[in-house]
Amino acid sequence: MRRNPADRNQVSQSFTDRAVRLVIGTAPGRRLTALAAELRNRHIALHWTNLFGVVSLACVAVLFVTGVFLMFFYAPSGTPVVYHGSYAPLDGATMSKAMQSTLNISFDVQGGMLMRQAHHWAALLLPAALILQLLTTFFTGGFRRPRRLGWVLLFALLIVALVGGWSGYALPDDMLSGTGLRIVEGIVLGIPVVGTWLSTLLFGGEFPGQIIEHLYPIHVALVPVLLIVLLVARIRDSYVKGPAQFPAPGRTESTVVGIPVLPNAAVRAGGLFAMVAGMLFLLSATVTVSPSWLYGPSSGGDASAGSQPDWYTGFLDGALRLVPPGWEFVWLGHTWTLAVLIPLVVVGGYLAVVLLYPFIEERVTGDHRDHHILDRPRNMPIRTGIGVAGMVFYAVLWGAASADVLSTTFQLGVESVVGMFQAGVVLGPIVAFSVTRRICLGLQKRERETLLHGYETGRIVRLPGGEYVEVHQPLDDGERRRLVNAGVNGVEEGKG
């Protein structure tokens, strides 16, 4: 006897209902139900600065998916072999198994080129998204209590991303990565007392040693685990501390005005997540990145002319180039090479200041209160000036990494280019701080005058006494409330 479709649908629905009730009745099901209900009642404020976290999460997801795919075909070995594959220009060339497997992934594995390039593009975008998160958090004061741990976790995510990118940069074992590893070896050997021991530990002997075998576990095991742990910890910290928001009507330290997390914010985040992932794969299918086959296999006695590191490690390379040559001395039986030590100290100090800045500002200002309302950068001229000065310092180091390329492109003496960057790394942050602070104070003054006198209309009238004045148009109630909520009334010159 044939069953009525309506009866089958009813049976299916009843089975689904029973399965749902069964799942909800379990302890995990009850917790998920309670969490979903809480997220429906939880609100977050909409702002473009919230997008960078979703971009970072999408990059991590693409890195994990493509990385798992590449693990099945990559051979982490520096053992020499003779290449016989689809790329004819290198047929018969001697290279490592790592380089051979990289070429096989690129030309012989179906979809291998797309996955490899998507992995690389995601690794390039992730540090950019994390740096933008740090910048927006810094300039808006989102690192203050109770979110200092969130700042530390975000900084740690950036460092782990840099380590992951650097370790993956070396794995293809082409000429470009070999040149970068030779620079790393020189830096490590330049560290007094422990340099030789550290080089032996890292490379497993004379260059190149077993560097591929040592970096592979860092790239595929240590970095992913740290990324997952830090991401979970940061998400949990953000959930517990609650969202921060910019000043606006109705928003207070205890009241959040925005949209519900479920379903509104989740749908928006999911859409952006899909767009970022799709953009990465579209970029990977159309734009070539890291063409190892053009660089050729790594060789310990050769170097790639005009080689440049990935953008996120450029500031480290630039710091090395700005120290004048010949800065070294012998002390305690060891040669102390300042050309290596000074960049290490300067860059290490710079990163330490970035990490500890929330604690430094709290100590200097004596502000130990919890803050859930973010600052406008113009209202904090000293902090904003420090942030811009730090950006200029980073930018000068980053630009110095391309001093040789700039010299050949614009037909300039390399000494002149390096000298320009040497002056910029000292004077640039000072000028940037002063100019930024004055701009912030000027914007504050202009807003106060606008709040008091209204907008300039450009219409000049003559008073009965013969005096000429400009007519100002008063602000409407909405604009006045916006400026008052932004803290214009309470801003004092020099506050920061």
Coordinates of C-alpha atoms in Angstrom, one line a residue:
M1 CA 0.0 0.0 0.0
R2 CA 1.4 3.4 -1.1
R3 CA 1.8 5.9 1.8
N4 CA 0.4 9.4 1.3
P5 CA 3.2 12.0 0.9
A6 CA 1.6 14.1 3.7
D7 CA 1.9 11.1 6.0
R8 CA 5.6 10.6 5.1
N9 CA 6.2 14.3 5.7
Q10 CA 4.4 14.1 9.1
V11 CA 6.5 11.0 10.0
S12 CA 9.7 12.9 9.0
Q13 CA 8.7 16.0 11.0
S14 CA 7.9 13.9 14.0
F15 CA 11.3 12.1 13.8
T16 CA 13.0 15.5 13.4
D17 CA 11.1 16.8 16.4
R18 CA 12.0 13.8 18.5
A19 CA 15.7 14.1 17.5
V20 CA 15.7 17.8 18.4
R21 CA 14.1 17.1 21.7
L22 CA 16.5 14.3 22.4
V23 CA 19.5 16.6 21.7
I24 CA 18.1 19.4 23.7
G25 CA 17.5 17.1 26.6
T26 CA 21.2 16.4 27.0
A27 CA 23.6 18.5 29.1
P28 CA 25.5 19.9 26.0
G29 CA 22.2 20.6 24.3
R30 CA 20.8 22.5 27.2
R31 CA 24.0 24.6 27.4
L32 CA 23.8 25.3 23.6
T33 CA 20.2 26.3 23.9
A34 CA 20.9 28.7 26.8
L35 CA 23.9 30.1 24.9
A36 CA 21.7 30.7 21.8
A37 CA 19.1 32.5 23.9
E38 CA 21.7 34.6 25.5
L39 CA 23.2 35.6 22.2
R40 CA 19.8 36.6 20.9
N41 CA 19.5 39.0 23.8
R42 CA 23.1 40.2 23.6
H43 CA 23.8 43.3 21.5
I44 CA 26.9 44.7 19.8
A45 CA 27.5 48.1 18.3
L46 CA 28.0 48.3 14.5
H47 CA 31.3 49.9 13.4
W48 CA 33.7 49.3 10.6
T49 CA 36.6 48.6 13.0
N50 CA 34.8 45.4 14.0
L51 CA 35.4 43.9 10.6
F52 CA 39.1 43.2 11.0
G53 CA 38.4 40.4 13.4
V54 CA 36.2 38.6 10.9
V55 CA 38.9 39.1 8.2
S56 CA 41.5 37.5 10.5
L57 CA 39.3 34.6 11.3
A58 CA 38.7 34.0 7.5
C59 CA 42.4 34.0 6.9
V60 CA 43.0 31.5 9.6
A61 CA 40.3 29.2 8.2
V62 CA 41.8 29.4 4.7
L63 CA 45.3 28.7 6.1
F64 CA 44.0 25.6 7.9
V65 CA 42.1 24.2 5.0
T66 CA 44.8 24.7 2.4
G67 CA 47.6 23.7 4.9
V68 CA 45.9 20.3 5.5
F69 CA 45.7 19.8 1.8
L70 CA 49.4 20.7 1.2
M71 CA 50.6 18.4 4.0
F72 CA 49.6 15.3 1.9
F73 CA 52.0 16.3 -0.9
Y74 CA 54.9 18.2 0.6
A75 CA 58.1 16.4 1.6
P76 CA 59.9 18.2 4.5
S77 CA 63.4 17.0 3.6
G78 CA 66.6 18.7 2.4
T79 CA 67.9 15.5 0.9
P80 CA 69.2 16.2 -2.7
V81 CA 67.4 14.6 -5.6
V82 CA 67.3 15.0 -9.4
Y83 CA 64.1 16.6 -10.6
H84 CA 62.1 15.0 -13.4
G85 CA 58.7 16.6 -13.6
S86 CA 56.3 18.7 -15.7
Y87 CA 58.4 21.9 -15.4
A88 CA 60.8 21.5 -18.3
P89 CA 63.3 24.3 -17.5
L90 CA 64.4 22.5 -14.3
D91 CA 64.3 19.0 -15.7
G92 CA 67.4 17.2 -14.6
A93 CA 68.4 19.8 -12.0
T94 CA 69.5 18.8 -8.5
M95 CA 67.4 20.1 -5.7
S96 CA 66.0 19.1 -2.3
K97 CA 63.0 16.9 -1.9
A98 CA 61.2 19.9 -0.4
M99 CA 61.8 21.9 -3.6
Q100 CA 60.8 18.9 -5.8
S101 CA 57.5 18.4 -3.9
T102 CA 56.8 22.1 -4.2
L103 CA 57.1 21.9 -8.0
N104 CA 55.0 18.7 -8.0
I105 CA 52.3 20.5 -6.0
S106 CA 52.4 23.5 -8.4
F107 CA 52.4 21.5 -11.7
D108 CA 51.4 17.9 -11.2
V109 CA 48.8 17.9 -8.3
Q110 CA 45.3 18.8 -9.5
G111 CA 44.3 22.0 -7.7
G112 CA 47.7 22.2 -6.1
M113 CA 48.7 25.6 -7.5
L114 CA 45.4 27.1 -6.4
M115 CA 45.7 25.7 -2.8
R116 CA 49.4 26.7 -2.5
Q117 CA 48.8 30.2 -3.6
A118 CA 45.7 30.6 -1.5
H119 CA 47.8 29.5 1.5
H120 CA 50.4 32.1 0.7
W121 CA 47.9 34.9 0.1
A122 CA 46.1 34.2 3.4
A123 CA 49.4 34.2 5.2
L124 CA 50.1 37.7 3.7
L125 CA 46.7 39.1 4.6
L126 CA 46.5 37.7 8.2
P127 CA 49.3 40.0 9.6
A128 CA 47.7 43.0 7.9
A129 CA 44.3 42.3 9.5
L130 CA 45.9 41.8 12.9
I131 CA 48.0 45.0 12.6
L132 CA 44.9 46.9 11.7
Q133 CA 43.1 45.4 14.7
L134 CA 45.9 46.5 16.9
L135 CA 45.9 50.1 15.5
T136 CA 42.1 50.6 15.8
T137 CA 42.3 49.2 19.4
F138 CA 45.2 51.5 20.2
F139 CA 43.8 54.7 18.8
T140 CA 40.3 54.2 20.4
G141 CA 41.6 53.1 23.8
G142 CA 40.1 49.7 23.5
F143 CA 43.1 48.2 25.4
R144 CA 42.2 49.8 28.7
R145 CA 40.7 47.9 31.7
P146 CA 39.0 45.5 31.5
R147 CA 40.4 44.6 28.1
R148 CA 44.1 44.6 28.7
L149 CA 44.3 40.8 28.3
G150 CA 42.6 41.1 24.9
W151 CA 45.4 43.4 23.8
V152 CA 48.1 41.0 25.0
L153 CA 46.3 38.1 23.2
L154 CA 46.0 40.1 20.0
F155 CA 49.7 41.0 20.1
A156 CA 50.6 37.3 20.7
L157 CA 48.4 36.3 17.7
L158 CA 50.4 38.8 15.5
I159 CA 53.7 37.3 16.7
V160 CA 52.6 33.8 16.1
A161 CA 51.3 34.8 12.6
L162 CA 54.8 36.3 11.9
V163 CA 56.5 33.1 13.0
G164 CA 54.2 31.0 11.0
G165 CA 54.7 33.1 7.9
W166 CA 58.5 33.1 8.3
S167 CA 58.7 29.4 8.8
G168 CA 56.4 28.7 5.8
Y169 CA 58.5 31.2 3.7
A170 CA 61.5 28.9 4.0
L171 CA 59.8 25.6 3.3
P172 CA 59.8 25.7 -0.6
D173 CA 63.6 25.7 -0.4
D174 CA 64.0 27.8 -3.5
M175 CA 66.7 30.4 -4.1
L176 CA 64.6 33.2 -2.5
S177 CA 64.0 31.3 0.7
G178 CA 67.6 30.1 0.8
T179 CA 68.8 33.7 0.6
G180 CA 66.5 34.6 3.5
L181 CA 67.8 31.7 5.6
R182 CA 71.4 32.7 4.9
I183 CA 70.6 36.2 6.4
V184 CA 69.0 34.5 9.4
E185 CA 72.1 32.4 9.9
G186 CA 74.3 35.6 9.8
I187 CA 72.1 37.3 12.4
V188 CA 72.2 34.3 14.7
L189 CA 75.9 33.9 14.4
G190 CA 76.4 37.6 15.1
I191 CA 75.0 37.2 18.6
P192 CA 77.9 37.1 21.1
V193 CA 78.6 34.1 23.3
V194 CA 75.6 32.0 22.3
G195 CA 75.4 32.7 18.5
T196 CA 77.2 29.6 17.3
W197 CA 75.3 27.3 19.7
L198 CA 72.0 28.9 18.5
S199 CA 72.9 28.5 14.9
T200 CA 73.8 24.8 15.4
L201 CA 70.5 24.3 17.3
L202 CA 68.5 25.9 14.5
F203 CA 70.2 24.5 11.5
G204 CA 71.4 21.3 12.9
G205 CA 75.0 21.9 11.7
E206 CA 76.6 23.8 8.9
F207 CA 74.2 25.8 6.6
P208 CA 71.7 24.7 5.3
G209 CA 71.9 21.6 7.6
Q210 CA 68.5 20.3 8.5
I211 CA 66.6 23.6 8.6
I212 CA 63.7 22.3 6.6
E213 CA 63.2 19.4 9.0
H214 CA 63.4 21.8 12.0
L215 CA 61.0 24.4 10.6
Y216 CA 58.3 22.0 9.4
P217 CA 57.1 20.9 12.8
I218 CA 57.0 24.6 13.9
H219 CA 54.9 25.5 10.9
V220 CA 52.4 22.6 10.9
A221 CA 52.2 21.8 14.6
L222 CA 53.3 24.6 17.0
V223 CA 51.9 27.6 15.1
P224 CA 48.5 26.1 14.4
V225 CA 48.1 25.0 18.0
L226 CA 49.1 28.4 19.3
L227 CA 46.8 30.1 16.8
I228 CA 43.8 28.0 18.0
V229 CA 44.6 28.5 21.7
L230 CA 45.0 32.3 21.3
L231 CA 41.9 32.7 19.1
V232 CA 39.7 30.7 21.6
A233 CA 41.2 32.7 24.5
R234 CA 40.6 36.0 22.8
I235 CA 37.0 35.2 21.8
R236 CA 36.3 34.0 25.3
D237 CA 37.8 37.2 26.8
S238 CA 35.8 39.4 24.4
Y239 CA 32.6 37.5 25.3
V240 CA 33.2 37.8 29.0
K241 CA 34.2 41.4 29.0
G242 CA 31.5 42.5 26.6
P243 CA 31.7 44.8 23.6
A244 CA 33.1 48.3 23.6
Q245 CA 31.4 51.0 21.7
F246 CA 31.9 54.5 20.5
P247 CA 30.0 57.4 22.2
A248 CA 26.6 58.0 20.8
P249 CA 23.1 58.8 22.1
G250 CA 21.8 56.2 24.5
R251 CA 25.2 54.5 24.9
T252 CA 26.7 54.4 28.4
E253 CA 29.3 52.4 30.3
S254 CA 26.6 49.9 31.1
T255 CA 24.2 50.1 28.1
V256 CA 25.0 48.8 24.7
V257 CA 23.1 50.1 21.7
G258 CA 23.4 47.9 18.6
I259 CA 22.1 44.8 16.9
P260 CA 21.6 41.3 18.4
V261 CA 24.5 38.8 18.0
L262 CA 22.0 36.2 16.8
P263 CA 21.0 36.3 14.0
N264 CA 21.9 39.8 12.8
A265 CA 25.6 40.2 13.7
A266 CA 26.3 36.5 13.0
V267 CA 24.8 36.8 9.5
R268 CA 26.8 39.9 8.8
A269 CA 30.0 38.2 10.0
G270 CA 29.3 35.1 8.0
G271 CA 28.8 37.1 4.8
L272 CA 32.1 39.0 5.3
F273 CA 33.8 35.7 6.1
A274 CA 32.6 34.2 2.9
M275 CA 33.6 37.3 0.9
V276 CA 37.1 37.3 2.3
A277 CA 37.6 33.5 1.7
G278 CA 36.2 33.9 -1.9
M279 CA 38.4 36.9 -2.5
L280 CA 41.5 34.9 -1.4
F281 CA 40.7 32.1 -3.8
L282 CA 39.9 34.5 -6.6
L283 CA 43.2 36.2 -6.1
S284 CA 45.0 32.9 -6.0
A285 CA 43.4 31.8 -9.3
T286 CA 44.4 35.0 -11.1
V287 CA 47.6 36.5 -9.5
T288 CA 50.8 34.5 -9.1
V289 CA 52.6 34.7 -5.8
S290 CA 55.9 33.0 -4.8
P291 CA 56.8 31.5 -8.2
S292 CA 59.4 29.1 -6.8
W293 CA 60.0 27.6 -10.3
L294 CA 61.4 31.0 -11.4
Y295 CA 63.7 31.3 -8.5
G296 CA 65.2 27.9 -8.9
P297 CA 66.5 25.5 -6.2
S298 CA 68.3 26.9 -3.2
S299 CA 72.1 26.9 -3.2
G300 CA 74.3 27.5 -0.2
G301 CA 76.9 29.4 -2.3
D302 CA 74.5 31.6 -4.3
A303 CA 72.1 34.4 -3.5
S304 CA 69.1 35.9 -5.3
A305 CA 69.8 39.4 -6.5
G306 CA 67.2 42.0 -5.4
S307 CA 65.5 39.5 -3.1
Q308 CA 62.9 40.9 -0.8
P309 CA 61.2 39.3 2.2
D310 CA 57.5 39.0 2.6
W311 CA 56.1 42.4 3.6
Y312 CA 55.4 41.6 7.2
T313 CA 59.1 40.9 8.0
G314 CA 60.4 43.8 5.9
F315 CA 60.9 46.0 9.0
L316 CA 63.3 43.5 10.5
D317 CA 65.4 43.5 7.3
G318 CA 65.3 47.3 7.2
A319 CA 66.6 47.6 10.7
L320 CA 69.7 45.6 9.7
R321 CA 70.4 47.9 6.7
L322 CA 70.3 51.1 8.7
V323 CA 73.3 50.4 11.0
P324 CA 76.6 51.8 9.6
P325 CA 79.1 49.2 8.7
G326 CA 82.1 48.5 10.9
W327 CA 80.3 48.9 14.2
E328 CA 82.0 46.2 16.2
F329 CA 84.5 45.7 19.0
V330 CA 86.2 42.9 20.9
W331 CA 85.3 42.4 24.6
L332 CA 85.7 39.5 27.0
G333 CA 87.2 37.4 24.2
H334 CA 84.2 37.8 21.9
T335 CA 83.5 40.1 18.9
W336 CA 80.4 42.2 19.6
T337 CA 78.8 43.1 16.2
L338 CA 76.7 46.2 16.8
A339 CA 75.3 45.9 13.2
V340 CA 73.4 42.9 14.5
L341 CA 72.9 43.7 18.2
I342 CA 71.5 47.2 17.7
P343 CA 68.7 46.1 15.3
L344 CA 67.8 43.3 17.7
V345 CA 67.7 45.6 20.7
V346 CA 65.8 48.3 18.8
V347 CA 63.2 46.0 17.3
G348 CA 62.8 44.0 20.5
G349 CA 62.3 47.2 22.5
Y350 CA 59.8 48.5 20.0
L351 CA 57.7 45.3 20.2
A352 CA 58.0 45.3 24.0
V353 CA 56.6 48.9 24.2
V354 CA 53.7 47.8 21.9
L355 CA 52.9 44.9 24.2
L356 CA 53.2 46.8 27.5
Y357 CA 51.7 50.1 26.4
P358 CA 48.3 49.5 28.1
F359 CA 50.1 49.0 31.4
I360 CA 52.4 52.0 30.8
E361 CA 49.5 54.3 30.1
E362 CA 47.6 53.2 33.1
R363 CA 50.6 53.7 35.3
V364 CA 51.3 57.2 33.9
T365 CA 47.7 58.5 33.9
G366 CA 46.7 56.7 37.1
D367 CA 43.4 55.7 35.4
H368 CA 42.5 52.3 36.9
R369 CA 38.8 52.4 36.0
D370 CA 36.9 50.1 33.6
H371 CA 36.1 51.6 30.3
H372 CA 33.4 50.4 27.9
I373 CA 33.1 53.6 25.9
L374 CA 35.9 54.1 23.3
D375 CA 37.8 57.3 22.7
R376 CA 37.8 59.4 19.6
P377 CA 41.5 59.7 18.6
R378 CA 41.3 63.5 18.4
N379 CA 40.3 63.7 22.0
M380 CA 43.5 61.9 23.1
P381 CA 46.2 63.9 21.3
I382 CA 49.2 62.5 23.2
R383 CA 48.2 58.8 22.7
T384 CA 47.3 59.5 19.1
G385 CA 50.7 61.2 18.6
I386 CA 52.5 58.3 20.1
G387 CA 50.6 55.9 17.8
V388 CA 51.4 57.9 14.6
A389 CA 55.0 58.2 15.7
G390 CA 55.2 54.4 16.1
M391 CA 53.6 53.9 12.7
V392 CA 56.2 56.2 11.1
F393 CA 59.0 54.4 12.9
Y394 CA 57.7 51.1 11.5
A395 CA 57.2 52.5 8.0
V396 CA 60.8 53.8 7.8
L397 CA 62.2 50.5 8.8
W398 CA 59.9 48.8 6.4
G399 CA 60.9 51.1 3.6
A400 CA 64.6 50.7 4.4
A401 CA 64.3 47.0 3.5
S402 CA 63.9 48.1 -0.2
A403 CA 66.8 50.6 -0.2
D404 CA 68.6 48.7 -2.9
V405 CA 65.5 48.4 -5.1
L406 CA 64.8 52.2 -4.6
S407 CA 68.4 52.9 -5.5
T408 CA 68.3 51.0 -8.8
T409 CA 64.8 52.1 -9.7
F410 CA 65.3 55.8 -9.3
Q411 CA 69.0 55.9 -10.2
L412 CA 70.2 57.1 -6.7
G413 CA 73.2 56.2 -4.7
V414 CA 72.5 53.5 -2.3
E415 CA 74.4 55.4 0.4
S416 CA 72.1 58.4 -0.1
V417 CA 69.0 56.3 0.2
V418 CA 70.2 54.6 3.4
G419 CA 71.2 58.0 4.8
M420 CA 67.7 59.3 4.1
F421 CA 66.2 56.4 6.0
Q422 CA 68.7 56.8 8.8
A423 CA 67.6 60.4 9.3
G424 CA 63.9 59.4 8.9
V425 CA 64.0 56.7 11.6
V426 CA 65.3 59.3 14.2
L427 CA 63.5 62.5 13.1
G428 CA 60.3 61.0 11.5
P429 CA 58.7 59.8 14.8
I430 CA 59.4 63.2 16.5
V431 CA 57.9 65.2 13.7
A432 CA 55.0 62.8 13.4
F433 CA 54.2 63.1 17.1
S434 CA 54.3 66.9 17.1
V435 CA 52.3 67.4 14.0
T436 CA 49.6 64.8 15.0
R437 CA 49.2 66.3 18.4
R438 CA 48.7 69.8 17.0
I439 CA 46.2 68.5 14.5
C440 CA 44.2 66.8 17.3
L441 CA 44.2 69.9 19.4
G442 CA 43.1 72.0 16.4
L443 CA 40.2 69.6 15.7
Q444 CA 39.2 69.8 19.3
K445 CA 39.2 73.6 19.2
R446 CA 37.2 73.7 16.0
E447 CA 34.5 71.4 17.4
R448 CA 34.3 73.5 20.6
E449 CA 33.8 76.6 18.5
T450 CA 31.2 74.9 16.3
L451 CA 29.3 73.7 19.4
L452 CA 29.3 77.2 20.9
H453 CA 28.8 79.4 17.8
G454 CA 27.5 77.0 15.1
Y455 CA 28.6 76.6 11.5
E456 CA 30.2 79.4 9.4
T457 CA 27.8 80.4 6.6
G458 CA 30.2 82.6 4.6
R459 CA 27.6 85.4 4.7
I460 CA 29.0 88.8 6.0
V461 CA 26.7 91.4 7.4
R462 CA 27.3 94.9 8.6
L463 CA 26.0 95.8 12.1
P464 CA 24.4 99.2 12.8
G465 CA 27.6 100.4 14.4
G466 CA 29.6 99.7 11.2
E467 CA 31.2 96.4 12.3
Y468 CA 31.3 93.5 9.8
V469 CA 30.6 90.0 11.2
E470 CA 30.0 86.6 9.7
V471 CA 26.6 85.0 10.3
H472 CA 26.8 81.6 12.0
Q473 CA 24.1 78.9 11.7
P474 CA 23.2 77.2 15.0
L475 CA 23.5 73.4 15.1
D476 CA 20.4 71.4 15.1
D477 CA 19.6 69.3 18.2
G478 CA 20.8 66.0 16.6
E479 CA 24.2 67.4 15.7
R480 CA 24.6 69.1 19.1
R481 CA 23.8 65.9 20.9
R482 CA 26.4 64.1 18.7
L483 CA 29.1 66.5 19.6
V484 CA 28.2 66.5 23.3
N485 CA 28.2 62.7 23.4
A486 CA 31.5 62.7 21.7
G487 CA 33.0 64.5 24.7
V488 CA 33.6 67.9 23.1
N489 CA 32.4 69.8 26.2
G490 CA 34.7 67.9 28.5
V491 CA 37.9 68.0 26.4
E492 CA 40.7 70.0 27.8
E493 CA 43.7 71.1 25.7
G494 CA 46.7 68.8 26.3
K495 CA 44.5 66.0 27.6
G496 CA 45.9 62.6 26.5

